[in-house]
XYZ file of N, CA, C and O in Angstrom:
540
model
N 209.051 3.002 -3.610
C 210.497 2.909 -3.574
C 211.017 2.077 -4.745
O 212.000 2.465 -5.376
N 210.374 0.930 -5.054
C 210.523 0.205 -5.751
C 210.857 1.075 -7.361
O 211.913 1.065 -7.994
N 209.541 1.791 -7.710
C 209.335 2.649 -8.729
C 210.570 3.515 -9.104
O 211.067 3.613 -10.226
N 211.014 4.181 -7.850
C 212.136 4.750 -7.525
C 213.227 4.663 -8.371
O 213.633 5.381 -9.285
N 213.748 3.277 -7.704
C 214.982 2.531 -7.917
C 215.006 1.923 -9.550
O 216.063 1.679 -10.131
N 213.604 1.725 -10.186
C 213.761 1.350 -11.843
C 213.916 2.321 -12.243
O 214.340 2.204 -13.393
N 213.773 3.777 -11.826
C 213.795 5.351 -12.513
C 214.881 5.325 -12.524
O 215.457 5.285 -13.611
N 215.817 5.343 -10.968
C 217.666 5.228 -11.607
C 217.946 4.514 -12.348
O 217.782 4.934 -13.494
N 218.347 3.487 -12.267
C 218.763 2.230 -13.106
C 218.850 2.336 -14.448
O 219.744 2.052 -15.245
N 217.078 3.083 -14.634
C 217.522 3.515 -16.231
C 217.919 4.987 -16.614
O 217.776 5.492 -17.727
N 218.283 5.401 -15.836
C 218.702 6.609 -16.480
C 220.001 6.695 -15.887
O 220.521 7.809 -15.953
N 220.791 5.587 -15.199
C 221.921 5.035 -15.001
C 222.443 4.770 -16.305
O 223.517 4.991 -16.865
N 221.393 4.245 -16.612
C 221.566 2.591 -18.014
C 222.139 4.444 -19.100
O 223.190 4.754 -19.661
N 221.248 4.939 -18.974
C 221.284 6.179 -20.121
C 222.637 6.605 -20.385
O 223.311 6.620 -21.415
N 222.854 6.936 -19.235
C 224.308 7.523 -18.941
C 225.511 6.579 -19.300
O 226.620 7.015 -19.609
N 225.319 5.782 -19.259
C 226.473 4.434 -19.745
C 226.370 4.341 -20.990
O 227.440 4.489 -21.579
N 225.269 4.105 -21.773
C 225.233 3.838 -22.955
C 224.768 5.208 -23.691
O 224.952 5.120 -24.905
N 224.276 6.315 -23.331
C 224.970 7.464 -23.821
C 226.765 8.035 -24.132
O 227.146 8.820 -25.000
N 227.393 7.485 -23.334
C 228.663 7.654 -23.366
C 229.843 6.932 -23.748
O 230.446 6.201 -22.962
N 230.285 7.177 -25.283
C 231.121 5.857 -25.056
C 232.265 5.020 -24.162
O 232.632 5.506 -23.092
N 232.526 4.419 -24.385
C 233.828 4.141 -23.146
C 233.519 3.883 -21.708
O 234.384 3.655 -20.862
N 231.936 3.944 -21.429
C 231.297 3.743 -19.779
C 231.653 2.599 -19.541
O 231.185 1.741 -20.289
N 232.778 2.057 -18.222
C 232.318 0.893 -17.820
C 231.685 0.675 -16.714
O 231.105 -0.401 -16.569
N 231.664 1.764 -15.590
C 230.386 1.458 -14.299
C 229.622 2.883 -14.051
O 230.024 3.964 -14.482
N 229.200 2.808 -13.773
C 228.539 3.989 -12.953
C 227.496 3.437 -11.609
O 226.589 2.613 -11.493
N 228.209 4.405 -10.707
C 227.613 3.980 -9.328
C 226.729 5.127 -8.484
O 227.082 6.235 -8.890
N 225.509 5.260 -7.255
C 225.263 5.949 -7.223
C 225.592 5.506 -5.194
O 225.051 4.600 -4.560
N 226.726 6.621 -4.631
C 226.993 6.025 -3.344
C 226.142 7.295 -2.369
O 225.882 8.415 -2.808
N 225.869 6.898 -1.242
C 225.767 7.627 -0.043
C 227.506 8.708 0.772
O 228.562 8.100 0.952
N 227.447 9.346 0.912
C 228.424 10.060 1.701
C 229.406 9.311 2.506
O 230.528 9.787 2.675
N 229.066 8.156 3.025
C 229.753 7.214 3.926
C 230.057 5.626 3.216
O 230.297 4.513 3.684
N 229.903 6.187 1.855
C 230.424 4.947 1.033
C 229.557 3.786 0.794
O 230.042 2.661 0.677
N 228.306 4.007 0.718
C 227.391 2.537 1.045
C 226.724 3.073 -0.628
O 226.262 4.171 -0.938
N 226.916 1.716 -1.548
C 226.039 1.813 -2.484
C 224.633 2.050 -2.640
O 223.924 1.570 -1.755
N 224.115 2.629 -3.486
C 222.368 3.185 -3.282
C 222.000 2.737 -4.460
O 220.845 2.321 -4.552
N 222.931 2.704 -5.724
C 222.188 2.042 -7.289
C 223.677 1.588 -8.143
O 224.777 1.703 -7.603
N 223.543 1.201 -9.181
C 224.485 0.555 -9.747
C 224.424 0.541 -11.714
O 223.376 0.237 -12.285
N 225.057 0.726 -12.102
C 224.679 -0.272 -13.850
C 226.264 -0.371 -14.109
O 227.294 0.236 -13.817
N 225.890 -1.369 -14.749
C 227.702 -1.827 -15.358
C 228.849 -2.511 -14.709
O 230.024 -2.345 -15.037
N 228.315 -3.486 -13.529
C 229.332 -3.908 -12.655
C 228.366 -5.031 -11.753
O 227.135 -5.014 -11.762
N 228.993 -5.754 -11.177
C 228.614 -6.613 -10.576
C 228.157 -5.606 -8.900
O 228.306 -4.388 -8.797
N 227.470 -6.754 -7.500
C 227.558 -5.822 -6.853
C 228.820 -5.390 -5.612
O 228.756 -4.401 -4.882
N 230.103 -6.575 -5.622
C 231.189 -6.190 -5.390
C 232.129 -4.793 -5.858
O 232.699 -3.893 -5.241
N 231.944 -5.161 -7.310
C 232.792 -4.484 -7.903
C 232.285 -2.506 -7.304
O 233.008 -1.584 -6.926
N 230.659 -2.606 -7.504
C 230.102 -1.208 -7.113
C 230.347 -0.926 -5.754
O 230.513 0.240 -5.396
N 230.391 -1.973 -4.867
C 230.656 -1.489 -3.433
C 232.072 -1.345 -3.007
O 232.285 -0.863 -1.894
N 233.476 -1.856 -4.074
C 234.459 -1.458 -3.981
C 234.730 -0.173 -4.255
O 235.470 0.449 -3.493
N 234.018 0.617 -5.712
C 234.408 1.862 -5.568
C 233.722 2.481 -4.932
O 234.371 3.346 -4.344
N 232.199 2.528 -4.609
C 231.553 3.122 -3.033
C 232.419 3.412 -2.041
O 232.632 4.615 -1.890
N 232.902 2.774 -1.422
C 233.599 2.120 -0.490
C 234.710 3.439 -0.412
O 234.813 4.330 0.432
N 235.704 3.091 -2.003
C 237.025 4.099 -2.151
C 236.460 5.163 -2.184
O 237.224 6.017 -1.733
N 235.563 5.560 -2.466
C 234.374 7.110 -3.094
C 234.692 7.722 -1.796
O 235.375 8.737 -1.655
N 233.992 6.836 -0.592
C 233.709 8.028 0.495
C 235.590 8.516 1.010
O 235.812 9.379 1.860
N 236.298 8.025 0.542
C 237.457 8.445 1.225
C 238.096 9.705 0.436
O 238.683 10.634 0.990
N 237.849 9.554 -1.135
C 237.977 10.120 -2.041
C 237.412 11.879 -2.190
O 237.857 12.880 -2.752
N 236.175 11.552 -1.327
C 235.299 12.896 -1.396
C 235.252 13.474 0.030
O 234.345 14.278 0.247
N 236.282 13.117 1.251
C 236.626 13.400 1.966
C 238.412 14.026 1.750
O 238.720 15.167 2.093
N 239.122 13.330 1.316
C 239.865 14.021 0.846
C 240.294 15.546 -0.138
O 241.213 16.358 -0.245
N 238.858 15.231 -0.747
C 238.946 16.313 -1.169
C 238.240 17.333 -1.017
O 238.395 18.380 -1.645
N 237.282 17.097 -0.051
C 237.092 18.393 1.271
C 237.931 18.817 1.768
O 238.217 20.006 1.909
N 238.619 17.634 2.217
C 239.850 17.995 3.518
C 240.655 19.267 2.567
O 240.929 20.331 3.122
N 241.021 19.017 0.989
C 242.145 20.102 -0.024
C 241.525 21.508 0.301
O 241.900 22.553 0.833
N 240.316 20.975 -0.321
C 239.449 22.397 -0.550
C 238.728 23.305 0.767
O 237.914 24.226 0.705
N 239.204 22.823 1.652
C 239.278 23.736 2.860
C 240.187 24.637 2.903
O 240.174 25.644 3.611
N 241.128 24.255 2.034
C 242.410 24.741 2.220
C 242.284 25.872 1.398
O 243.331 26.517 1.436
N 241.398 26.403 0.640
C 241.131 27.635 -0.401
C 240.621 28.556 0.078
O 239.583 28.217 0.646
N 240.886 29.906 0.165
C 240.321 31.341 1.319
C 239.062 31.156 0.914
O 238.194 31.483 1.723
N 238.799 30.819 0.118
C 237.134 31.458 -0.307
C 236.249 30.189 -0.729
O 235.298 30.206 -1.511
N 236.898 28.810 0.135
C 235.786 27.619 -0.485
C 235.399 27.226 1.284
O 235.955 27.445 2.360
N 234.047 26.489 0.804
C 233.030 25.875 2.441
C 233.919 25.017 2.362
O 234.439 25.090 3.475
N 234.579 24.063 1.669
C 235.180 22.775 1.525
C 233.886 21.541 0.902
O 233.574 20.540 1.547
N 233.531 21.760 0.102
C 232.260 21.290 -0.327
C 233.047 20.119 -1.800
O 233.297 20.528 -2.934
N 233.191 19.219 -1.482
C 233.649 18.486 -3.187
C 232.619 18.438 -3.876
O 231.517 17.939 -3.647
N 233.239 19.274 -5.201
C 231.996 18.875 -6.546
C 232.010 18.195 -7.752
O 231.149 17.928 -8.591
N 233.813 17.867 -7.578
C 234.022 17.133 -8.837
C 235.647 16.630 -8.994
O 236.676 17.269 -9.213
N 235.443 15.509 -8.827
C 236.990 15.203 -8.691
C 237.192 14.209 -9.855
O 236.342 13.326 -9.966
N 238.100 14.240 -10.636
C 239.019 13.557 -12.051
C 240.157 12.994 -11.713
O 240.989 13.832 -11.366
N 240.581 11.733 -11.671
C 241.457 10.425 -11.797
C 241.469 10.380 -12.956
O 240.459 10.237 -13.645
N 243.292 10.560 -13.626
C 243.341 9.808 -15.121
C 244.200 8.450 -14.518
O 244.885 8.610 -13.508
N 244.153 7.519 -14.977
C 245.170 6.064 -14.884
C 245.605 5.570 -15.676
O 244.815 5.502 -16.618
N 246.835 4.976 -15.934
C 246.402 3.931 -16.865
C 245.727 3.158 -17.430
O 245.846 2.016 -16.986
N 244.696 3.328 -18.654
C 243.850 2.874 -18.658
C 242.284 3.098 -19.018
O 241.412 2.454 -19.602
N 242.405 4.576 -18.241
C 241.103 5.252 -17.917
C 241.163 6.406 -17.058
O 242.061 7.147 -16.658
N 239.459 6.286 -16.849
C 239.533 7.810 -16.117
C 238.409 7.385 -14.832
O 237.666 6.404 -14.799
N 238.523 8.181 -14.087
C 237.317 8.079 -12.636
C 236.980 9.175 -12.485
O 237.840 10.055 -12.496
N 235.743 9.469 -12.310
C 235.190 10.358 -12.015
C 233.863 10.531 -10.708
O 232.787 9.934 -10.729
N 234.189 11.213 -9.967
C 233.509 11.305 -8.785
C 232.586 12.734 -8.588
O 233.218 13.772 -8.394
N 231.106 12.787 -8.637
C 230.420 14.013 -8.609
C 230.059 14.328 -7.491
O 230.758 13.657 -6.732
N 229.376 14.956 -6.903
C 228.309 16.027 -5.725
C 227.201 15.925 -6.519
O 227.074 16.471 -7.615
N 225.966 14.854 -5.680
C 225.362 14.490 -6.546
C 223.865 14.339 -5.616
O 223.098 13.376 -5.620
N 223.734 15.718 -4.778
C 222.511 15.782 -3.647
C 223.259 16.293 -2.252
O 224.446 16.597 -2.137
N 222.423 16.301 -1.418
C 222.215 16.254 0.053
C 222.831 14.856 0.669
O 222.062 14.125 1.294
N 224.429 14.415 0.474
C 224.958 13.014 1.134
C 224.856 12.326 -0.228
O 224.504 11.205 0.137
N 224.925 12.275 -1.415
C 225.086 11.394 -2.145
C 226.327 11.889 -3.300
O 226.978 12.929 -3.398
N 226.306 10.666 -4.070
C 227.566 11.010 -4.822
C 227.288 10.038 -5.963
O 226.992 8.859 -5.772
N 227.441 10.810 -7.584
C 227.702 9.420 -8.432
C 229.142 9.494 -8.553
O 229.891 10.367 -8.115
N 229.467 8.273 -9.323
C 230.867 7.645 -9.277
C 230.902 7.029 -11.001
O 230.288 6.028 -11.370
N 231.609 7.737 -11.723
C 231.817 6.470 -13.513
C 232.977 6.341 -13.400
O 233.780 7.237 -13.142
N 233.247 4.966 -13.618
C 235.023 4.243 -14.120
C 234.434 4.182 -15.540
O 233.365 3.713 -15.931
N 235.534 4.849 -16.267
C 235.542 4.935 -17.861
C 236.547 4.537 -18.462
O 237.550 4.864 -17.829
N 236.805 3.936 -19.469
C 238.199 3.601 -20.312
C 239.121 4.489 -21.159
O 238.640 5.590 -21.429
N 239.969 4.312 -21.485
C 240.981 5.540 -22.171
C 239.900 5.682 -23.141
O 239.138 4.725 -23.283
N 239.655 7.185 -24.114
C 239.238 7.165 -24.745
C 238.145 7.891 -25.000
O 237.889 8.655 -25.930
N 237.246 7.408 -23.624
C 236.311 8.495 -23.466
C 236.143 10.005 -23.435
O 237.154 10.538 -22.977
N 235.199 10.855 -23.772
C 234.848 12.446 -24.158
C 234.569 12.418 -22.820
O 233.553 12.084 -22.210
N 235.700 12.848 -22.439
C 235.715 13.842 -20.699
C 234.599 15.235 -20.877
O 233.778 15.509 -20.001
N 234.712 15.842 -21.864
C 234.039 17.264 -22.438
C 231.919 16.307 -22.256
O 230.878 16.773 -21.792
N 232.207 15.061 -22.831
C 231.038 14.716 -22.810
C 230.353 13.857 -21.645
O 229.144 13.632 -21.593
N 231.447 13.340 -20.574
C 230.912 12.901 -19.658
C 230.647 13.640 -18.734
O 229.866 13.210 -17.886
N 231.178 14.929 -18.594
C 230.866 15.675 -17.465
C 229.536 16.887 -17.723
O 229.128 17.692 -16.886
N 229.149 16.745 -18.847
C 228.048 16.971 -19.452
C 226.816 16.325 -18.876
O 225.948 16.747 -18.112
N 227.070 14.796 -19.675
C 225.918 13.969 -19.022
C 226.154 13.832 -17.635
O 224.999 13.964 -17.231
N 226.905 13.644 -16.530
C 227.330 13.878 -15.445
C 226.324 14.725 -14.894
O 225.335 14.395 -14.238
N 226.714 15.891 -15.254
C 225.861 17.190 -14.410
C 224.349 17.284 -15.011
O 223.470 17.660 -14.235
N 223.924 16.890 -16.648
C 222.520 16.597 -16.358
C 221.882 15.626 -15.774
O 220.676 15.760 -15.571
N 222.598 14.371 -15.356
C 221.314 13.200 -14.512
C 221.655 13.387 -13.126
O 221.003 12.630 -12.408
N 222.568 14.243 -12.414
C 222.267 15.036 -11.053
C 221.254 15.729 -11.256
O 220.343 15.199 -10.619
N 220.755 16.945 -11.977
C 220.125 17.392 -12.190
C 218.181 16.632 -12.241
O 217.061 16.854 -11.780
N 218.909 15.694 -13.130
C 217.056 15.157 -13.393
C 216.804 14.573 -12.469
O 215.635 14.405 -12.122
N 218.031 14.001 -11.673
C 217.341 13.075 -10.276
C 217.784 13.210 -9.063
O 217.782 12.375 -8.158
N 218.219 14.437 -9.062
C 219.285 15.203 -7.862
C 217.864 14.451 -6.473
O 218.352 13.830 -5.528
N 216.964 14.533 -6.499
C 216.028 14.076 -5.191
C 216.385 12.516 -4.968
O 216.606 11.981 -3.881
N 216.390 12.059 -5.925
C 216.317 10.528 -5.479
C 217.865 10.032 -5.498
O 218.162 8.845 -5.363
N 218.903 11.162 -5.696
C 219.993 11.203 -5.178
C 220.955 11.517 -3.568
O 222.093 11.345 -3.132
N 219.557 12.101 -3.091
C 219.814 12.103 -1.950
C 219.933 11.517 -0.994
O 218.987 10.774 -1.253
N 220.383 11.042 0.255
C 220.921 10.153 1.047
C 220.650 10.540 2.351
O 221.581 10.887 3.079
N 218.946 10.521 2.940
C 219.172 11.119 4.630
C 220.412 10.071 5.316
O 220.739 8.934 4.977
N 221.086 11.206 6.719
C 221.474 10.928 7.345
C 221.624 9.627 7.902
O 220.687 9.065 7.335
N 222.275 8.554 8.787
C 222.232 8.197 9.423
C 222.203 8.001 10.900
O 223.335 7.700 11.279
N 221.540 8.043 11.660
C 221.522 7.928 13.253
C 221.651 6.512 13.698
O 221.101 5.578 13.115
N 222.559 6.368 14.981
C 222.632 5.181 15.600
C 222.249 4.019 14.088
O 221.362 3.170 14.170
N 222.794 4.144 13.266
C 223.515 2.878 11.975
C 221.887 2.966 11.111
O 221.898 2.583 9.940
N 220.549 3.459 11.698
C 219.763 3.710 10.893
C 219.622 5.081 10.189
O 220.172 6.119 10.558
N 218.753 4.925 9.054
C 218.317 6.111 8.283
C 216.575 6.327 9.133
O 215.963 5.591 9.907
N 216.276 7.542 8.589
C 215.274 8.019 9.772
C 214.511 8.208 8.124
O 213.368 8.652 8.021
């Protein structure tokens, strides 16, 4: 597990410093509970965790609303003042999350985005919870 968790981290680390303008990238569970982190303290990652799961429920809840979608979120874009947020479908219950600054290559984050789902879509995954444990 241990092994695991240094495999994200750096290919967390990749994704941040592949991209200019990265300031967090987070890797949450479905129900908002942080699973990995780079670029933020561990408040700051469990605040947007936290906003994530409401975020990717909401936008199930839209996309139900389309004749021809499961309601499945795969990619949701926040511009702000400031910056941008970006929220992926990122496994079986998991989700990454980047807060980026004005400035950043949207064309290039959603690039690297969809390849490190890809390279680590398994250890992105998030079993279930039962009675507050994972099985």
């Amino acid at each position: 597990m241990i092994q695991q968790r240094a495999n994200m981290d750096w290919m967390l680390k990749d994704l941040a410093e592949g991209v200019p303008q990265t300031r967090n990238v987070v890797v949450l569970s479905s129900d908002g509970l942080r699973m990995a982190q780079y670029g933020s303290d561990n408040d700051t990652a469990d605040r947007l965790a936290a906003a994530c799961a409401g975020l990717q429920s909401l936008a199930g809840a839209v996309g139900a609303e389309l004749p021809h979608s499961e309601g499945k979120m795969r990619l949701v874009v926040i511009e702000m003042d400031g910056g941008f947020f970006y929220l992926m479908a990122a496994g079986a219950g998991a989700f990454l999350a980047v807060l980026a600054d004005e400035g950043v290559d949207a064309g290039l984050m959603g690039q690297r985005m969809r390849d490190l789902v890809i390279r680590i879509g398994a250890h992105l995954s998030s079993p279930p919870r039962h009675d507050g444990q994972t099985r």
